mmCIF file of C-alpha atoms in Angstrom:
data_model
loop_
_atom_site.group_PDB
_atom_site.id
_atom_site.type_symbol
_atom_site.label_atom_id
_atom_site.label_comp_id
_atom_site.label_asym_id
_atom_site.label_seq_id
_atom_site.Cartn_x
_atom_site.Cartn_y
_atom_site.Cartn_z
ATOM 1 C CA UNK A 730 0.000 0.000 0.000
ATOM 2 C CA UNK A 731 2.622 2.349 0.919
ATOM 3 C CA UNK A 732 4.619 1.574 -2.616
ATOM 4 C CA UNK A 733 1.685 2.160 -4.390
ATOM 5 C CA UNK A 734 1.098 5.093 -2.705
ATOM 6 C CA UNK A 735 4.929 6.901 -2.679
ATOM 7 C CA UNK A 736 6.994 4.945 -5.782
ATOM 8 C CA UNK A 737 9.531 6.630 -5.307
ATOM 9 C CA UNK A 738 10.039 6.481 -1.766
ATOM 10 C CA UNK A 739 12.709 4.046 -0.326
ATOM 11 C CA UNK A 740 11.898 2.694 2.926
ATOM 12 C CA UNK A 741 14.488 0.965 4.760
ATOM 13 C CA UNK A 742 13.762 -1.569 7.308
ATOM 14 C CA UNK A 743 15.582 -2.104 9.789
ATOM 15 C CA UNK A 744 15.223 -5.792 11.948
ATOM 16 C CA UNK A 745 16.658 -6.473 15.354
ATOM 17 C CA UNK A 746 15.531 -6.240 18.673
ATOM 18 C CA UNK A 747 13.452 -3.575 20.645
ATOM 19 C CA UNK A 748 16.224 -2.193 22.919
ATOM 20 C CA UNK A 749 18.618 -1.563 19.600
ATOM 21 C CA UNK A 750 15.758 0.027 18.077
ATOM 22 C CA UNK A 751 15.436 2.136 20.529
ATOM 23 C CA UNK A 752 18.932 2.929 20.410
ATOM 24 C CA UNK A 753 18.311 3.664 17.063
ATOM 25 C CA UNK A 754 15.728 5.862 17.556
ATOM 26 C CA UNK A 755 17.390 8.211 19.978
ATOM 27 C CA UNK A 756 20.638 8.595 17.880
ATOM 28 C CA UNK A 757 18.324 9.625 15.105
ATOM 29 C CA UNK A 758 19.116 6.867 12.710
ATOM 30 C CA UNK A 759 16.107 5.653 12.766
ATOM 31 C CA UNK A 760 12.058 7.719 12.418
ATOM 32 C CA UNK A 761 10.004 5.268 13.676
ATOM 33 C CA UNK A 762 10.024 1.604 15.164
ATOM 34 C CA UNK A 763 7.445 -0.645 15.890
ATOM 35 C CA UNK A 764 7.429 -2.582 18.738
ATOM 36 C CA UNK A 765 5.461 -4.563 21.747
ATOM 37 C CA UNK A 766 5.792 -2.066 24.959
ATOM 38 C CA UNK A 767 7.288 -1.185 27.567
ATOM 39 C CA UNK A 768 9.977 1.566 26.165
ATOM 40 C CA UNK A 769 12.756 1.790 28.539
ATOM 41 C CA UNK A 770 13.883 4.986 27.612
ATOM 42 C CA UNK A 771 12.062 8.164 28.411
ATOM 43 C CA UNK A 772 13.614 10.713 25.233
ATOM 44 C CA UNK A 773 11.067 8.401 23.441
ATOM 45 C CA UNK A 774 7.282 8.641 22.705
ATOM 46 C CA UNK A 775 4.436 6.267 21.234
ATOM 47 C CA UNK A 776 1.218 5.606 19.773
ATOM 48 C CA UNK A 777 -0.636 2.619 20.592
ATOM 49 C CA UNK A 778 -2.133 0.724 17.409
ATOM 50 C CA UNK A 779 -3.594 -2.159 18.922
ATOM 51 C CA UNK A 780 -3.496 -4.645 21.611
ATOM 52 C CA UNK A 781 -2.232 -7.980 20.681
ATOM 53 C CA UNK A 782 -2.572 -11.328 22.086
ATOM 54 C CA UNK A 783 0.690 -13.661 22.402
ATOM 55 C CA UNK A 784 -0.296 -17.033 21.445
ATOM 56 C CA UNK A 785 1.116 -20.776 22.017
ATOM 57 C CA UNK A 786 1.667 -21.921 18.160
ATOM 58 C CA UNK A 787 1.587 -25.988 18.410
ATOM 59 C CA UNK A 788 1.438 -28.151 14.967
ATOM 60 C CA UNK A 789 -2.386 -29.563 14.055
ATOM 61 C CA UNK A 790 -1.122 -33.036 15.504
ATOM 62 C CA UNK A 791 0.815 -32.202 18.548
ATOM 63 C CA UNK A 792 -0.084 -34.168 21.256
ATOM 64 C CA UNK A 793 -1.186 -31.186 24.073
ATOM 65 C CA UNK A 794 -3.686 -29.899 21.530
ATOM 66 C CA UNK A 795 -6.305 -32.241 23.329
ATOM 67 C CA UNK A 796 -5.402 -30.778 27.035
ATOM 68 C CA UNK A 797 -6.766 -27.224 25.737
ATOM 69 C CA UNK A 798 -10.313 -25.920 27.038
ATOM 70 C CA UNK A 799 -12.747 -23.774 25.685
ATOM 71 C CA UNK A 800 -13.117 -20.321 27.929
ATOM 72 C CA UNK A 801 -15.923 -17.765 26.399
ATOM 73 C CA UNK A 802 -13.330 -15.313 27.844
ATOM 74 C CA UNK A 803 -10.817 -16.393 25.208
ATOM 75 C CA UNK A 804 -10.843 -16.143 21.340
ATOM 76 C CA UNK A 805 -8.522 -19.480 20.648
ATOM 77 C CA UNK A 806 -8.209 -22.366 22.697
ATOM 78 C CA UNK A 807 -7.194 -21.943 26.443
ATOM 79 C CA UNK A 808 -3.832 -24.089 27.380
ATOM 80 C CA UNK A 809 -3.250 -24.188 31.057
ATOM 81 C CA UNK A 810 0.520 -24.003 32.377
ATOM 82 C CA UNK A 811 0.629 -27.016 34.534
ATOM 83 C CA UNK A 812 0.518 -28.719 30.842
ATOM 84 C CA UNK A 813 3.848 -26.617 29.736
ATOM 85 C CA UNK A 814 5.815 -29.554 31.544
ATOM 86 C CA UNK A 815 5.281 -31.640 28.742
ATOM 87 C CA UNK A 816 5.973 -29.310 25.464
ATOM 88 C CA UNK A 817 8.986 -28.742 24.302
ATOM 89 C CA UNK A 818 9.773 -24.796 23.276
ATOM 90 C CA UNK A 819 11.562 -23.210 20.407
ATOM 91 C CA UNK A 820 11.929 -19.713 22.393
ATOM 92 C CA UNK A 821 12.572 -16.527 20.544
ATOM 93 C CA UNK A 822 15.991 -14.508 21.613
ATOM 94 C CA UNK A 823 16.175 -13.563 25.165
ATOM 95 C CA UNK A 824 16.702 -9.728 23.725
ATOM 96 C CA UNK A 825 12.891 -10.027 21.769
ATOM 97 C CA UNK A 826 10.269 -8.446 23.914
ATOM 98 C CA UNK A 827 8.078 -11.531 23.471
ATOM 99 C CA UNK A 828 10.826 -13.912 25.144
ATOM 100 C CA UNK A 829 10.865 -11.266 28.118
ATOM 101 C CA UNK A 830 7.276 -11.702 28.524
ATOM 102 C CA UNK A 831 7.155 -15.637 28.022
ATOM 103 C CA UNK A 832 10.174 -15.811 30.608
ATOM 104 C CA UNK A 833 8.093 -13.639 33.293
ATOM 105 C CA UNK A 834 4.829 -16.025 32.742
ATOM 106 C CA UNK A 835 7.245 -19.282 33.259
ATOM 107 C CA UNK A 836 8.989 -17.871 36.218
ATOM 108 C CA UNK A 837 5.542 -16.971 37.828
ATOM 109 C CA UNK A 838 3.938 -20.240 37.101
ATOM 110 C CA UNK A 839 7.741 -21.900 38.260
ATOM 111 C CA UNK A 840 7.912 -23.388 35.050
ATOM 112 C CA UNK A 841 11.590 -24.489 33.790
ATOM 113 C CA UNK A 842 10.925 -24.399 30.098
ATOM 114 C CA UNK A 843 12.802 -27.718 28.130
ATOM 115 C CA UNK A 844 14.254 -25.088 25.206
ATOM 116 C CA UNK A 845 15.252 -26.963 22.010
ATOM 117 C CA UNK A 846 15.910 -24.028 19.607
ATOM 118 C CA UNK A 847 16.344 -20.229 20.329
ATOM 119 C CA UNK A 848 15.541 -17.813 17.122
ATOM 120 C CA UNK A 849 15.019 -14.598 16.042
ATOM 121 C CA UNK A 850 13.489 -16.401 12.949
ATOM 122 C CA UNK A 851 9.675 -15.770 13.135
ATOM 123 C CA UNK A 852 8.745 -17.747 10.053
ATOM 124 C CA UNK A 853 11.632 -20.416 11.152
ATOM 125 C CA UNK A 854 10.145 -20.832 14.011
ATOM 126 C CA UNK A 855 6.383 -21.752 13.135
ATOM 127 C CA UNK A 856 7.637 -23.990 10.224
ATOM 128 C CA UNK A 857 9.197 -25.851 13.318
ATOM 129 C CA UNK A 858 6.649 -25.941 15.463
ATOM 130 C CA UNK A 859 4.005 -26.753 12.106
ATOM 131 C CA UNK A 860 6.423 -30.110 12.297
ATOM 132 C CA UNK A 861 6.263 -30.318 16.022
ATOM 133 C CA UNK A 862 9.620 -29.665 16.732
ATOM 134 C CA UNK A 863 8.191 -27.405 19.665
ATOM 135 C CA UNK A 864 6.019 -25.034 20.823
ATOM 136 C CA UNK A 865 6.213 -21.131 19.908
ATOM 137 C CA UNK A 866 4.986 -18.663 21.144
ATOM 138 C CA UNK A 867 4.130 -15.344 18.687
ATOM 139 C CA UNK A 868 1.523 -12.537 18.435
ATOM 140 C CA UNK A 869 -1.719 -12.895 17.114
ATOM 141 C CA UNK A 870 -0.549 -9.940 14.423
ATOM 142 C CA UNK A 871 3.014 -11.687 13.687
ATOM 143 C CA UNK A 872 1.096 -15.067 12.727
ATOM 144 C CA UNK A 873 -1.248 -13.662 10.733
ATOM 145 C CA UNK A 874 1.640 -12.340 8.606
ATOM 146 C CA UNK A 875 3.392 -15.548 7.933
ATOM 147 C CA UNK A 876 1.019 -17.681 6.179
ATOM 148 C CA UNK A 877 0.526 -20.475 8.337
ATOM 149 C CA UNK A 878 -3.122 -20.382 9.449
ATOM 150 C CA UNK A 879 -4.787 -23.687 9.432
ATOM 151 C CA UNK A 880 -0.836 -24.729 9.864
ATOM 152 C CA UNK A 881 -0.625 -24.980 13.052
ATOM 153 C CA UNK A 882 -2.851 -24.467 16.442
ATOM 154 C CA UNK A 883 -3.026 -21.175 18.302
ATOM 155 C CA UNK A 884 -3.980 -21.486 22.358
ATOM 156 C CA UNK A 885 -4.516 -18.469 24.514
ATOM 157 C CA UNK A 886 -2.165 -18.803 27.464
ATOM 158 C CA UNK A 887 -1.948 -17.040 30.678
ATOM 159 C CA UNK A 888 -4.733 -15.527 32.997
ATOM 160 C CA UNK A 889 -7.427 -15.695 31.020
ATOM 161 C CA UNK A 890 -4.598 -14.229 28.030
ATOM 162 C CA UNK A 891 -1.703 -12.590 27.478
ATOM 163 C CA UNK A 892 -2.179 -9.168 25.552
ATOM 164 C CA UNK A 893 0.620 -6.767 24.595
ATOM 165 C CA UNK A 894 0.761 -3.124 23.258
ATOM 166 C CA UNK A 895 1.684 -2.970 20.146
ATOM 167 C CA UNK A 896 2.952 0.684 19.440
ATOM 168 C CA UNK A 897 5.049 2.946 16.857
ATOM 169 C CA UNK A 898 7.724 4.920 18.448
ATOM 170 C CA UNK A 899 9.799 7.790 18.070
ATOM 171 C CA UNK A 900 12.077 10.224 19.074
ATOM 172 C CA UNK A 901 9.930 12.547 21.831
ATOM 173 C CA UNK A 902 8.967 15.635 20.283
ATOM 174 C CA UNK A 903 10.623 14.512 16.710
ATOM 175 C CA UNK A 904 8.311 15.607 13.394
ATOM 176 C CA UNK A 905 6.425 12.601 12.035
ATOM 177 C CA UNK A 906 6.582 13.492 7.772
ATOM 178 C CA UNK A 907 3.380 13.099 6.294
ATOM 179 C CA UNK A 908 4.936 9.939 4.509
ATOM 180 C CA UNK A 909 6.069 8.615 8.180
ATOM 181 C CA UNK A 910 2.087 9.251 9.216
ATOM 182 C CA UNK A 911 1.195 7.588 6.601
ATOM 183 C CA UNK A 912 3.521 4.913 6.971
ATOM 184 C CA UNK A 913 1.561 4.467 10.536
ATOM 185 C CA UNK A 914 -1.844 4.416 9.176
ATOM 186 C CA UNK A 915 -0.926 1.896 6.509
ATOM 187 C CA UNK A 916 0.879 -0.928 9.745
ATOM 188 C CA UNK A 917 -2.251 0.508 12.272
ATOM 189 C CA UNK A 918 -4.821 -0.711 8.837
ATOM 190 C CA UNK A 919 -2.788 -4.240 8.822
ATOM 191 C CA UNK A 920 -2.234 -5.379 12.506
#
C-alpha cells in the first residue's frame, strides 16, 4: 500500500531487537520503530495501534492440543501451564520483547521451560513448530503475517490471556513526515 502510494520512496527496514531500536531511535538513525511495549527509555514517545494477544503456536497433531479448554473469555483455545511440563519450546531470543514476557509467565507459574531451539526467525520458528519440533509462542498480528493459518494451532495462554501493546515509536517531540504518518496508518490498517 505504501509503494503504491509513494513509488519513489525508499523505505528501509531495519530488523533487530526492541532495545537496539530504541537505540536507534534516539541517535536519530532511525524515524520510527514498531514494537510490543514497555519503552525503557524516556527521550522516546508512542502511539498505541492495537493490543495484541501472544499465542502458544503448536502443529495440528501435537499431542497437548487435546489438554486445551474452551473459555468464552478467550478467542482461541485456552492451554493451562501445569501442561507446559510436557511441550517442548523453540523460544525466541532472550533480547525479543516476546521472550521477556514468556520468561516472566514461566517464572511466575515456576515453570523451567525444556528449550530446544532459540531464534530470532519468526517464520523459522512456526515452520518448526508446524512439524512439532516445539512449541512457539508469537503474536496474534506476527502469525497472521506468515502464512501459516490452518498450519498450526493457536492457544490463549496465561490468565485468562496474554495481551501486549503494540505501538510505533519515536524520538519525543521529533516531526512525524506526512509519509512517516502515513507509513503508521498503513501498519495501524494491517495489525
Amino acid at each position: 500500500a505504501f509503494k503504491q502510494r509513494y513509488p519513489n520512496i525508499l523505505l528501509d527496514v531495519v530488523e533487530t531487537d526492541s532495545l537496539e531500536l530504541e537505540s536507534l531511535l534516539l541517535k536519530g538513525e532511525l524515524d520510527l520503530a514498531f514494537f510490543n511495549l514497555p519503552i525503557r527509555h524516556d527521550g522516546i514517545e508512542y502511539q498505541l495501534l492495537n493490543n495484541d494477544e501472544i499465542l502458544l503456536i503448536l502443529g495440528n497433531n501435537h499431542p497437548s492440543i487435546g489438554r486445551a479448554v474452551q473459555r468464552s473469555d478467550c478467542k482461541y483455545p485456552w492451554m493451562d501451564f501445569k501442561y507446559f511440563n510436557e511441550i517442548d519450546f523453540i523460544l525466541p531470543a532472550p533480547v525479543q520483547r516476546t521472550r521477556q514476557i514468556i520468561d516472566r509467565l514461566f517464572d511466575s507459574h515456576k515453570i523451567e521451560p525444556k528449550i530446544v531451539l532459540t531464534t530470532q526467525n519468526l517464520h523459522a520458528a512456526i515452520e518448526l513448530a508446524a512439524i512439532n519440533y516445539g512449541g512457539y509462542f508469537a503474536s496474534e498480528t506476527h502469525l497472521k503475517h506468515t502464512g501459516m493459518q490452518g498450519k498450526v494451532q493457536c492457544f490463549s495462554i496465561g490468565d485468562p490471556k496474554t495481551i501486549v501493546n503494540f505501538v510505533v515509536a519515536y524520538r519525543r517531540g521529533a516531526y512525524i513526515s506526512k509519509y512517516g504518518q502515513d507509513y503508521i496508518d498503513i501498519v495501524r490498517k494491517s495489525t
